[in-house]
Amino acid sequence: MKNICILGSTGSIGTQTLDIVRANQDLNVVAIAAGSNIKKLEMQIREFHPQLVCVYNEEAAGKLKTAVADLDVKVTAGMEGLIEAAVYDSAEIVVTAFVGMIGIRPTLEAMKAGKDIALANKETLVTAGHLVMKAAEEYGVKILPVDSEHSAIFQSLNGENKKEIDKILLTASGGPFRGKTREQMKNVQVEDALKHPNWSMGQKITIDSATMVNKGLEVIEAKWLFDVDIDRVQAVVQPQSIIHSMVQFKDGAVMAQLGTPDMKLPIQYALYYPERRYLAGERLDFAKIGRITFENPDLDNFTGLKMAYEAGRMGGSMPTVFNAANEKAVAKFLDRKIGFLEITDIIRYCMENHHPVENPTVEQILEIEQWVYELIESRW
Ligand code: NAD
Ligand code: MG
């Protein structure tokens, strides 16, 4: 039996993790945490019987406590509660499925407590990659990528030597606006941006896919996970989302992982690594697919990806600014307070006004996050 903790259990990755728990007999959910969706949390508690549940929102936590008073479960709240869930004694592995930088402290604390991390929460790695990778070494814990591209790279590296990587070919669908110019994206509405061609995901990452900021975050994520220079991570548009990413080695060989677009595969692979388990679902039918096509990303119209490379090259606290500005801008776009193109305008503005700090501490990262939010509020 493997005991797991799921941080962000009510979201897209969280609920798909629970689908895997449901389909297998040897996974046991001991702790879960989420933002405020107590209706879903109550259903999850009644089905999976975790011993500890954290609701970040205090008021919602109080309501949940009353709703599950008939059960033997502890309900906590706030950042302290998230950390309590992250370090929960009997958990072996923590699935980090929070959206956003909120995951930094719980992830680092889980690692300090000796937990392996099945990492979906890329914003934590983008903003605190130097701290997370150091902690993995220091505490001897594994970081198992859940992001489909990074899982594909991880699978392509099975039995290989990381030192022999020439470059990483990070595939991208191109999102719903592939082929459009900035001019054509000017009046894009929230509904248009939420229509991803191949994946059904949480709202924030779906908008990130439309701006291609998601691919930018993933370039930085790959740099940390696989210890390669950012310019050795090449984004390649592969609109059918059949190839989930590839690795080119120094002898020119290219290894790839392919499959139908289904996040359950990378989640399950991370939970059982290095074992492969049966996973129900469609299999690839190559004759039916017919062709898989490739193109270069359009960095002139999708400036979010270009700025991610810039932030990644500058390093230090610049990726924090890139990420925090994007989080705030996407929230504003989803609230219909700003237009689609303003997301990248905001990121640009914040990056231009920041003097990066080398090797920022957690405290500095969180201070810079606040500085970014205030800067944006003062102008937009
Ligand atoms: P989502 O919005 O569907 O779910 C986010 C989860 O985080 C929810 O459970 C929510 O309650 C929780 N959360 C948000 N704010 C919180 C807070 N302050 N305190 C506690 N919990 C909080 O998001 P998602 O699509 O599942 O994405 C989660 C992460 O996985 C993101 O980093 C995303 O980039 C990454 N990811 C997602 C997918 C996907 O298919 N959905 C694929 C690859 C990577
Ligand atoms: Mg991805």
mmCIF file of C-alpha atoms in Angstrom, residues 38-370:
data_model
loop_
_atom_site.group_PDB
_atom_site.id
_atom_site.type_symbol
_atom_site.label_atom_id
_atom_site.label_comp_id
_atom_site.label_asym_id
_atom_site.label_seq_id
_atom_site.Cartn_x
_atom_site.Cartn_y
_atom_site.Cartn_z
ATOM 1 C CA ILE A 38 -15.716 22.313 0.125
ATOM 2 C CA LYS A 39 -18.552 20.588 -1.730
ATOM 3 C CA LYS A 40 -16.052 18.611 -3.762
ATOM 4 C CA LEU A 41 -13.811 18.123 -0.732
ATOM 5 C CA GLU A 42 -16.660 16.645 1.291
ATOM 6 C CA MET A 43 -17.384 14.141 -1.487
ATOM 7 C CA GLN A 44 -13.704 13.265 -1.657
ATOM 8 C CA ILE A 45 -13.523 12.807 2.125
ATOM 9 C CA ARG A 46 -16.541 10.489 2.105
ATOM 10 C CA GLU A 47 -15.126 8.415 -0.736
ATOM 11 C CA PHE A 48 -11.390 8.285 0.062
ATOM 12 C CA HIS A 49 -11.326 8.732 3.888
ATOM 13 C CA PRO A 50 -8.191 10.885 4.283
ATOM 14 C CA GLN A 51 -7.150 11.548 7.879
ATOM 15 C CA LEU A 52 -6.241 15.188 7.280
ATOM 16 C CA VAL A 53 -7.876 17.806 5.067
ATOM 17 C CA CYS A 54 -6.818 21.417 4.637
ATOM 18 C CA VAL A 55 -8.951 24.152 3.116
ATOM 19 C CA TYR A 56 -6.870 27.261 2.543
ATOM 20 C CA ASN A 57 -9.860 29.555 3.025
ATOM 21 C CA GLU A 58 -10.551 29.721 6.790
ATOM 22 C CA GLU A 59 -14.260 30.383 6.529
ATOM 23 C CA ALA A 60 -14.748 27.475 4.127
ATOM 24 C CA ALA A 61 -12.687 25.255 6.443
ATOM 25 C CA GLY A 62 -15.078 26.046 9.306
ATOM 26 C CA LYS A 63 -18.057 25.041 7.169
ATOM 27 C CA LEU A 64 -16.386 21.835 6.057
ATOM 28 C CA LYS A 65 -15.621 20.920 9.667
ATOM 29 C CA THR A 66 -19.339 21.084 10.469
ATOM 30 C CA ALA A 67 -20.280 19.145 7.323
ATOM 31 C CA VAL A 68 -17.991 16.225 8.166
ATOM 32 C CA ALA A 69 -18.468 16.256 11.941
ATOM 33 C CA ASP A 70 -19.733 12.649 11.734
ATOM 34 C CA LEU A 71 -16.357 11.463 10.371
ATOM 35 C CA ASP A 72 -12.956 10.885 11.918
ATOM 36 C CA VAL A 73 -11.043 13.514 9.945
ATOM 37 C CA LYS A 74 -9.017 16.537 10.989
ATOM 38 C CA VAL A 75 -9.770 19.770 9.107
ATOM 39 C CA THR A 76 -7.185 22.570 9.060
ATOM 40 C CA ALA A 77 -6.866 25.938 7.280
ATOM 41 C CA GLY A 78 -4.401 28.510 5.933
ATOM 42 C CA MET A 79 -0.762 28.118 4.940
ATOM 43 C CA GLU A 80 -0.033 26.325 8.203
ATOM 44 C CA GLY A 81 -2.677 23.765 7.325
ATOM 45 C CA LEU A 82 -1.312 23.306 3.788
ATOM 46 C CA ILE A 83 2.110 22.599 5.272
ATOM 47 C CA GLU A 84 0.635 20.213 7.831
ATOM 48 C CA ALA A 85 -0.911 18.256 4.954
ATOM 49 C CA ALA A 86 2.322 18.405 2.926
ATOM 50 C CA VAL A 87 4.384 16.871 5.751
ATOM 51 C CA TYR A 88 1.714 14.426 6.934
ATOM 52 C CA ASP A 89 3.643 11.641 8.596
ATOM 53 C CA SER A 90 2.327 8.533 6.863
ATOM 54 C CA ALA A 91 2.451 9.957 3.309
ATOM 55 C CA GLU A 92 5.266 8.633 1.111
ATOM 56 C CA ILE A 93 4.592 10.777 -1.915
ATOM 57 C CA VAL A 94 2.996 14.203 -2.317
ATOM 58 C CA VAL A 95 1.222 15.115 -5.544
ATOM 59 C CA THR A 96 1.651 18.880 -5.891
ATOM 60 C CA ALA A 97 -1.383 19.884 -7.942
ATOM 61 C CA PHE A 98 -1.889 23.411 -6.646
ATOM 62 C CA VAL A 99 -2.047 26.114 -9.242
ATOM 63 C CA GLY A 100 0.447 28.923 -8.715
ATOM 64 C CA MET A 101 3.231 30.023 -6.410
ATOM 65 C CA ILE A 102 1.171 29.088 -3.362
ATOM 66 C CA GLY A 103 2.892 25.707 -3.737
ATOM 67 C CA ILE A 104 6.412 26.893 -2.891
ATOM 68 C CA ARG A 105 6.378 26.502 0.882
ATOM 69 C CA PRO A 106 4.333 23.284 1.087
ATOM 70 C CA THR A 107 6.534 21.656 -1.587
ATOM 71 C CA LEU A 108 9.790 22.575 0.139
ATOM 72 C CA GLU A 109 8.445 21.474 3.536
ATOM 73 C CA ALA A 110 7.280 18.131 2.107
ATOM 74 C CA MET A 111 10.772 17.538 0.729
ATOM 75 C CA LYS A 112 12.364 18.418 4.064
ATOM 76 C CA ALA A 113 10.055 15.827 5.619
ATOM 77 C CA GLY A 114 11.459 13.217 3.214
ATOM 78 C CA LYS A 115 8.516 12.952 0.819
ATOM 79 C CA ASP A 116 8.924 12.207 -2.866
ATOM 80 C CA ILE A 117 7.157 14.785 -5.013
ATOM 81 C CA ALA A 118 4.935 14.059 -8.013
ATOM 82 C CA LEU A 119 5.195 17.566 -9.381
ATOM 83 C CA ALA A 120 2.440 19.146 -11.452
ATOM 84 C CA ASN A 121 2.702 22.597 -9.860
ATOM 85 C CA LYS A 122 5.211 24.050 -12.345
ATOM 86 C CA GLU A 123 5.011 27.602 -10.948
ATOM 87 C CA THR A 124 6.907 26.388 -7.867
ATOM 88 C CA LEU A 125 9.755 25.085 -9.990
ATOM 89 C CA VAL A 126 9.825 28.203 -12.182
ATOM 90 C CA THR A 127 10.097 30.542 -9.195
ATOM 91 C CA ALA A 128 12.069 28.415 -6.731
ATOM 92 C CA GLY A 129 13.781 25.820 -8.964
ATOM 93 C CA HIS A 130 17.205 26.410 -7.415
ATOM 94 C CA LEU A 131 15.790 25.739 -3.932
ATOM 95 C CA VAL A 132 13.671 22.751 -4.941
ATOM 96 C CA MET A 133 16.471 20.978 -6.809
ATOM 97 C CA LYS A 134 18.875 21.608 -3.937
ATOM 98 C CA ALA A 135 16.371 20.270 -1.434
ATOM 99 C CA ALA A 136 15.905 17.105 -3.530
ATOM 100 C CA GLU A 137 19.608 16.424 -3.252
ATOM 101 C CA GLU A 138 19.910 17.434 0.363
ATOM 102 C CA TYR A 139 16.980 15.340 1.589
ATOM 103 C CA GLY A 140 17.399 12.469 -0.882
ATOM 104 C CA VAL A 141 13.896 12.708 -2.325
ATOM 105 C CA LYS A 142 12.694 12.182 -5.888
ATOM 106 C CA ILE A 143 10.983 14.770 -8.037
ATOM 107 C CA LEU A 144 8.766 12.917 -10.485
ATOM 108 C CA PRO A 145 7.395 15.156 -13.222
ATOM 109 C CA VAL A 146 3.654 15.109 -13.880
ATOM 110 C CA ASP A 147 3.578 17.759 -16.598
ATOM 111 C CA SER A 148 3.091 15.668 -19.759
ATOM 112 C CA GLU A 149 6.115 17.075 -21.599
ATOM 113 C CA HIS A 150 8.422 16.616 -18.643
ATOM 114 C CA SER A 151 7.125 13.130 -18.006
ATOM 115 C CA ALA A 152 7.850 12.377 -21.680
ATOM 116 C CA ILE A 153 11.400 13.702 -21.299
ATOM 117 C CA PHE A 154 11.806 11.743 -18.053
ATOM 118 C CA GLN A 155 10.600 8.572 -19.806
ATOM 119 C CA SER A 156 12.883 9.248 -22.793
ATOM 120 C CA LEU A 157 15.814 9.493 -20.381
ATOM 121 C CA ASN A 158 15.181 6.054 -18.873
ATOM 122 C CA GLY A 159 18.498 4.224 -18.824
ATOM 123 C CA GLU A 160 20.308 7.167 -20.397
ATOM 124 C CA ASN A 161 23.008 9.450 -19.044
ATOM 125 C CA LYS A 162 21.815 13.058 -18.599
ATOM 126 C CA LYS A 163 25.327 14.257 -19.479
ATOM 127 C CA GLU A 164 24.792 12.951 -23.017
ATOM 128 C CA ILE A 165 21.786 15.156 -23.732
ATOM 129 C CA ASP A 166 22.357 17.465 -26.671
ATOM 130 C CA LYS A 167 18.992 19.174 -26.489
ATOM 131 C CA ILE A 168 15.464 18.790 -25.260
ATOM 132 C CA LEU A 169 12.693 19.118 -27.821
ATOM 133 C CA LEU A 170 9.734 20.368 -25.842
ATOM 134 C CA THR A 171 6.581 19.924 -27.876
ATOM 135 C CA ALA A 172 3.717 22.416 -27.861
ATOM 136 C CA SER A 173 0.231 22.262 -29.338
ATOM 137 C CA GLY A 174 0.383 25.972 -30.166
ATOM 138 C CA GLY A 175 -2.930 26.494 -28.363
ATOM 139 C CA PRO A 176 -6.236 27.741 -29.791
ATOM 140 C CA PHE A 177 -4.668 30.787 -31.521
ATOM 141 C CA ARG A 178 -1.857 29.060 -33.387
ATOM 142 C CA GLY A 179 -1.232 30.859 -36.686
ATOM 143 C CA LYS A 180 -2.853 34.123 -35.542
ATOM 144 C CA THR A 181 -1.127 37.498 -35.409
ATOM 145 C CA ARG A 182 -1.252 39.847 -32.397
ATOM 146 C CA GLU A 183 -3.635 42.021 -34.374
ATOM 147 C CA GLN A 184 -5.973 39.037 -34.822
ATOM 148 C CA MET A 185 -5.773 38.211 -31.097
ATOM 149 C CA LYS A 186 -6.620 41.736 -29.956
ATOM 150 C CA ASN A 187 -10.275 41.136 -29.252
ATOM 151 C CA VAL A 188 -10.055 37.554 -28.081
ATOM 152 C CA GLN A 189 -12.560 36.816 -25.308
ATOM 153 C CA VAL A 190 -12.197 34.614 -22.233
ATOM 154 C CA GLU A 191 -14.437 31.946 -23.834
ATOM 155 C CA ASP A 192 -12.231 31.770 -26.957
ATOM 156 C CA ALA A 193 -9.061 31.484 -24.900
ATOM 157 C CA LEU A 194 -10.561 28.699 -22.772
ATOM 158 C CA LYS A 195 -11.065 26.455 -25.831
ATOM 159 C CA HIS A 196 -7.931 24.325 -25.892
ATOM 160 C CA PRO A 197 -7.729 22.095 -28.984
ATOM 161 C CA ASN A 198 -6.426 18.918 -27.262
ATOM 162 C CA TRP A 199 -6.466 19.112 -23.459
ATOM 163 C CA SER A 200 -9.101 19.817 -20.824
ATOM 164 C CA MET A 201 -7.345 21.519 -17.900
ATOM 165 C CA GLY A 202 -7.773 24.130 -15.163
ATOM 166 C CA GLN A 203 -8.574 27.687 -16.296
ATOM 167 C CA LYS A 204 -5.209 29.258 -15.521
ATOM 168 C CA ILE A 205 -3.116 26.763 -17.480
ATOM 169 C CA THR A 206 -5.627 26.881 -20.355
ATOM 170 C CA ILE A 207 -5.103 30.649 -20.669
ATOM 171 C CA ASP A 208 -1.349 30.073 -20.341
ATOM 172 C CA SER A 209 -1.582 27.681 -23.280
ATOM 173 C CA ALA A 210 -3.412 30.298 -25.352
ATOM 174 C CA THR A 211 -0.660 32.890 -24.722
ATOM 175 C CA MET A 212 2.049 30.181 -24.934
ATOM 176 C CA VAL A 213 3.288 31.418 -21.554
ATOM 177 C CA ASN A 214 2.691 27.809 -20.488
ATOM 178 C CA LYS A 215 5.395 26.648 -22.891
ATOM 179 C CA GLY A 216 7.652 29.350 -21.488
ATOM 180 C CA LEU A 217 7.076 28.138 -17.937
ATOM 181 C CA GLU A 218 7.783 24.607 -19.158
ATOM 182 C CA VAL A 219 11.088 25.631 -20.764
ATOM 183 C CA ILE A 220 12.234 26.912 -17.362
ATOM 184 C CA GLU A 221 10.740 23.845 -15.656
ATOM 185 C CA ALA A 222 12.763 21.585 -18.004
ATOM 186 C CA LYS A 223 15.949 23.516 -17.330
ATOM 187 C CA TRP A 224 15.633 22.757 -13.609
ATOM 188 C CA LEU A 225 14.370 19.198 -13.816
ATOM 189 C CA PHE A 226 16.942 17.975 -16.305
ATOM 190 C CA ASP A 227 19.819 20.313 -15.479
ATOM 191 C CA VAL A 228 20.280 21.695 -18.996
ATOM 192 C CA ASP A 229 21.035 25.176 -20.188
ATOM 193 C CA ILE A 230 17.885 27.047 -21.166
ATOM 194 C CA ASP A 231 19.072 27.411 -24.763
ATOM 195 C CA ARG A 232 19.256 23.647 -25.053
ATOM 196 C CA VAL A 233 15.499 23.483 -24.508
ATOM 197 C CA GLN A 234 13.862 24.001 -27.897
ATOM 198 C CA ALA A 235 10.116 24.445 -28.143
ATOM 199 C CA VAL A 236 8.649 22.663 -31.188
ATOM 200 C CA VAL A 237 5.029 23.056 -32.222
ATOM 201 C CA GLN A 238 3.367 19.666 -32.835
ATOM 202 C CA PRO A 239 -0.312 20.560 -33.077
ATOM 203 C CA GLN A 240 -1.785 17.046 -32.720
ATOM 204 C CA SER A 241 -0.284 16.557 -29.205
ATOM 205 C CA ILE A 242 0.735 12.975 -29.994
ATOM 206 C CA ILE A 243 4.446 13.373 -29.296
ATOM 207 C CA HIS A 244 4.662 14.597 -25.721
ATOM 208 C CA SER A 245 8.340 15.643 -26.009
ATOM 209 C CA MET A 246 11.702 14.336 -27.142
ATOM 210 C CA VAL A 247 15.354 14.239 -26.183
ATOM 211 C CA GLN A 248 18.176 14.515 -28.688
ATOM 212 C CA PHE A 249 21.459 12.970 -27.565
ATOM 213 C CA LYS A 250 24.951 13.973 -28.615
ATOM 214 C CA ASP A 251 25.179 11.176 -31.196
ATOM 215 C CA GLY A 252 22.079 12.600 -32.919
ATOM 216 C CA ALA A 253 19.652 9.918 -31.675
ATOM 217 C CA VAL A 254 16.227 11.246 -30.701
ATOM 218 C CA MET A 255 14.046 9.500 -28.112
ATOM 219 C CA ALA A 256 10.387 10.437 -27.753
ATOM 220 C CA GLN A 257 7.331 9.401 -25.787
ATOM 221 C CA LEU A 258 4.027 9.271 -27.636
ATOM 222 C CA GLY A 259 0.465 8.592 -26.586
ATOM 223 C CA THR A 260 -3.073 9.896 -26.655
ATOM 224 C CA PRO A 261 -3.387 13.195 -24.761
ATOM 225 C CA ASP A 262 -4.362 11.915 -21.294
ATOM 226 C CA MET A 263 -2.854 13.368 -18.104
ATOM 227 C CA LYS A 264 -3.630 10.165 -16.242
ATOM 228 C CA LEU A 265 -0.623 8.512 -17.883
ATOM 229 C CA PRO A 266 2.018 10.917 -16.517
ATOM 230 C CA ILE A 267 0.244 11.069 -13.138
ATOM 231 C CA GLN A 268 0.153 7.282 -12.845
ATOM 232 C CA TYR A 269 3.742 6.942 -14.084
ATOM 233 C CA ALA A 270 4.901 9.364 -11.354
ATOM 234 C CA LEU A 271 2.936 7.514 -8.664
ATOM 235 C CA TYR A 272 4.306 4.060 -9.559
ATOM 236 C CA TYR A 273 7.699 4.939 -11.045
ATOM 237 C CA PRO A 274 9.618 2.937 -12.222
ATOM 238 C CA GLU A 275 6.763 0.458 -12.626
ATOM 239 C CA ARG A 276 4.227 0.704 -15.465
ATOM 240 C CA ARG A 277 0.649 -0.221 -14.710
ATOM 241 C CA TYR A 278 -2.352 -0.887 -16.902
ATOM 242 C CA LEU A 279 -4.209 2.310 -17.724
ATOM 243 C CA ALA A 280 -7.618 2.187 -19.364
ATOM 244 C CA GLY A 281 -8.125 4.483 -22.318
ATOM 245 C CA GLU A 282 -7.698 4.910 -26.030
ATOM 246 C CA ARG A 283 -4.529 3.688 -27.704
ATOM 247 C CA LEU A 284 -2.817 5.409 -30.612
ATOM 248 C CA ASP A 285 -3.931 4.274 -34.055
ATOM 249 C CA PHE A 286 -1.193 5.603 -36.306
ATOM 250 C CA ALA A 287 -2.961 4.912 -39.584
ATOM 251 C CA LYS A 288 -5.969 6.838 -38.290
ATOM 252 C CA ILE A 289 -3.777 9.760 -37.171
ATOM 253 C CA GLY A 290 -2.228 9.772 -40.659
ATOM 254 C CA ARG A 291 0.319 12.472 -40.038
ATOM 255 C CA ILE A 292 2.102 14.297 -37.286
ATOM 256 C CA THR A 293 3.320 17.761 -38.239
ATOM 257 C CA PHE A 294 5.904 20.154 -36.853
ATOM 258 C CA GLU A 295 6.599 23.878 -36.979
ATOM 259 C CA ASN A 296 8.635 26.479 -35.134
ATOM 260 C CA PRO A 297 6.829 28.514 -32.476
ATOM 261 C CA ASP A 298 5.944 32.063 -33.527
ATOM 262 C CA LEU A 299 7.928 34.146 -31.040
ATOM 263 C CA ASP A 300 6.957 37.472 -32.663
ATOM 264 C CA ASN A 301 3.259 37.043 -32.001
ATOM 265 C CA PHE A 302 3.536 34.870 -28.878
ATOM 266 C CA THR A 303 5.885 37.104 -26.931
ATOM 267 C CA GLY A 304 5.182 35.279 -23.669
ATOM 268 C CA LEU A 305 7.353 32.394 -24.824
ATOM 269 C CA LYS A 306 10.119 34.760 -25.913
ATOM 270 C CA MET A 307 10.053 36.571 -22.553
ATOM 271 C CA ALA A 308 10.257 33.260 -20.698
ATOM 272 C CA TYR A 309 13.543 32.514 -22.471
ATOM 273 C CA GLU A 310 14.761 36.005 -21.541
ATOM 274 C CA ALA A 311 13.728 35.544 -17.901
ATOM 275 C CA GLY A 312 15.271 32.084 -17.805
ATOM 276 C CA ARG A 313 18.561 33.335 -19.238
ATOM 277 C CA MET A 314 18.714 36.219 -16.761
ATOM 278 C CA GLY A 315 17.897 33.794 -13.951
ATOM 279 C CA GLY A 316 17.877 34.816 -10.279
ATOM 280 C CA SER A 317 14.546 36.372 -9.401
ATOM 281 C CA MET A 318 13.533 37.239 -13.000
ATOM 282 C CA PRO A 319 11.552 33.999 -13.539
ATOM 283 C CA THR A 320 9.652 34.854 -10.338
ATOM 284 C CA VAL A 321 8.692 38.208 -11.850
ATOM 285 C CA PHE A 322 7.720 36.554 -15.126
ATOM 286 C CA ASN A 323 5.560 34.016 -13.307
ATOM 287 C CA ALA A 324 3.992 36.310 -10.702
ATOM 288 C CA ALA A 325 3.118 38.920 -13.332
ATOM 289 C CA ASN A 326 1.507 36.228 -15.444
ATOM 290 C CA GLU A 327 -0.503 34.825 -12.511
ATOM 291 C CA LYS A 328 -1.911 38.250 -11.697
ATOM 292 C CA ALA A 329 -2.515 39.165 -15.350
ATOM 293 C CA VAL A 330 -4.323 35.900 -16.086
ATOM 294 C CA ALA A 331 -6.549 36.404 -13.022
ATOM 295 C CA LYS A 332 -7.406 39.874 -14.327
ATOM 296 C CA PHE A 333 -8.110 38.547 -17.813
ATOM 297 C CA LEU A 334 -10.387 35.825 -16.386
ATOM 298 C CA ASP A 335 -12.163 38.592 -14.412
ATOM 299 C CA ARG A 336 -12.558 40.467 -17.714
ATOM 300 C CA LYS A 337 -10.606 43.448 -16.340
ATOM 301 C CA ILE A 338 -7.973 43.427 -19.092
ATOM 302 C CA GLY A 339 -7.692 42.293 -22.710
ATOM 303 C CA PHE A 340 -5.878 39.175 -23.906
ATOM 304 C CA LEU A 341 -2.780 40.969 -25.216
ATOM 305 C CA GLU A 342 -2.409 42.912 -21.985
ATOM 306 C CA ILE A 343 -1.342 39.684 -20.274
ATOM 307 C CA THR A 344 2.000 39.805 -22.052
ATOM 308 C CA ASP A 345 2.156 43.632 -21.825
ATOM 309 C CA ILE A 346 1.941 43.288 -18.049
ATOM 310 C CA ILE A 347 4.678 40.658 -17.936
ATOM 311 C CA ARG A 348 6.925 42.862 -20.080
ATOM 312 C CA TYR A 349 6.292 45.910 -17.874
ATOM 313 C CA CYS A 350 7.101 44.046 -14.655
ATOM 314 C CA MET A 351 10.252 42.458 -16.061
ATOM 315 C CA GLU A 352 11.476 45.857 -17.312
ATOM 316 C CA ASN A 353 11.049 47.345 -13.851
ATOM 317 C CA HIS A 354 12.850 44.616 -11.935
ATOM 318 C CA HIS A 355 16.505 44.330 -10.965
ATOM 319 C CA PRO A 356 17.059 40.617 -10.503
ATOM 320 C CA VAL A 357 18.446 39.207 -7.268
ATOM 321 C CA GLU A 358 20.752 36.180 -7.495
ATOM 322 C CA ASN A 359 19.687 32.995 -5.690
ATOM 323 C CA PRO A 360 16.636 34.492 -3.962
ATOM 324 C CA THR A 361 15.492 32.922 -0.693
ATOM 325 C CA VAL A 362 11.884 31.838 -0.206
ATOM 326 C CA GLU A 363 11.234 35.075 1.693
ATOM 327 C CA GLN A 364 12.688 37.162 -1.138
ATOM 328 C CA ILE A 365 10.667 35.247 -3.735
ATOM 329 C CA LEU A 366 7.458 35.900 -1.803
ATOM 330 C CA GLU A 367 8.383 39.581 -1.318
ATOM 331 C CA ILE A 368 9.040 39.965 -5.037
ATOM 332 C CA GLU A 369 5.688 38.300 -5.739
ATOM 333 C CA GLN A 370 4.019 40.987 -3.589
#
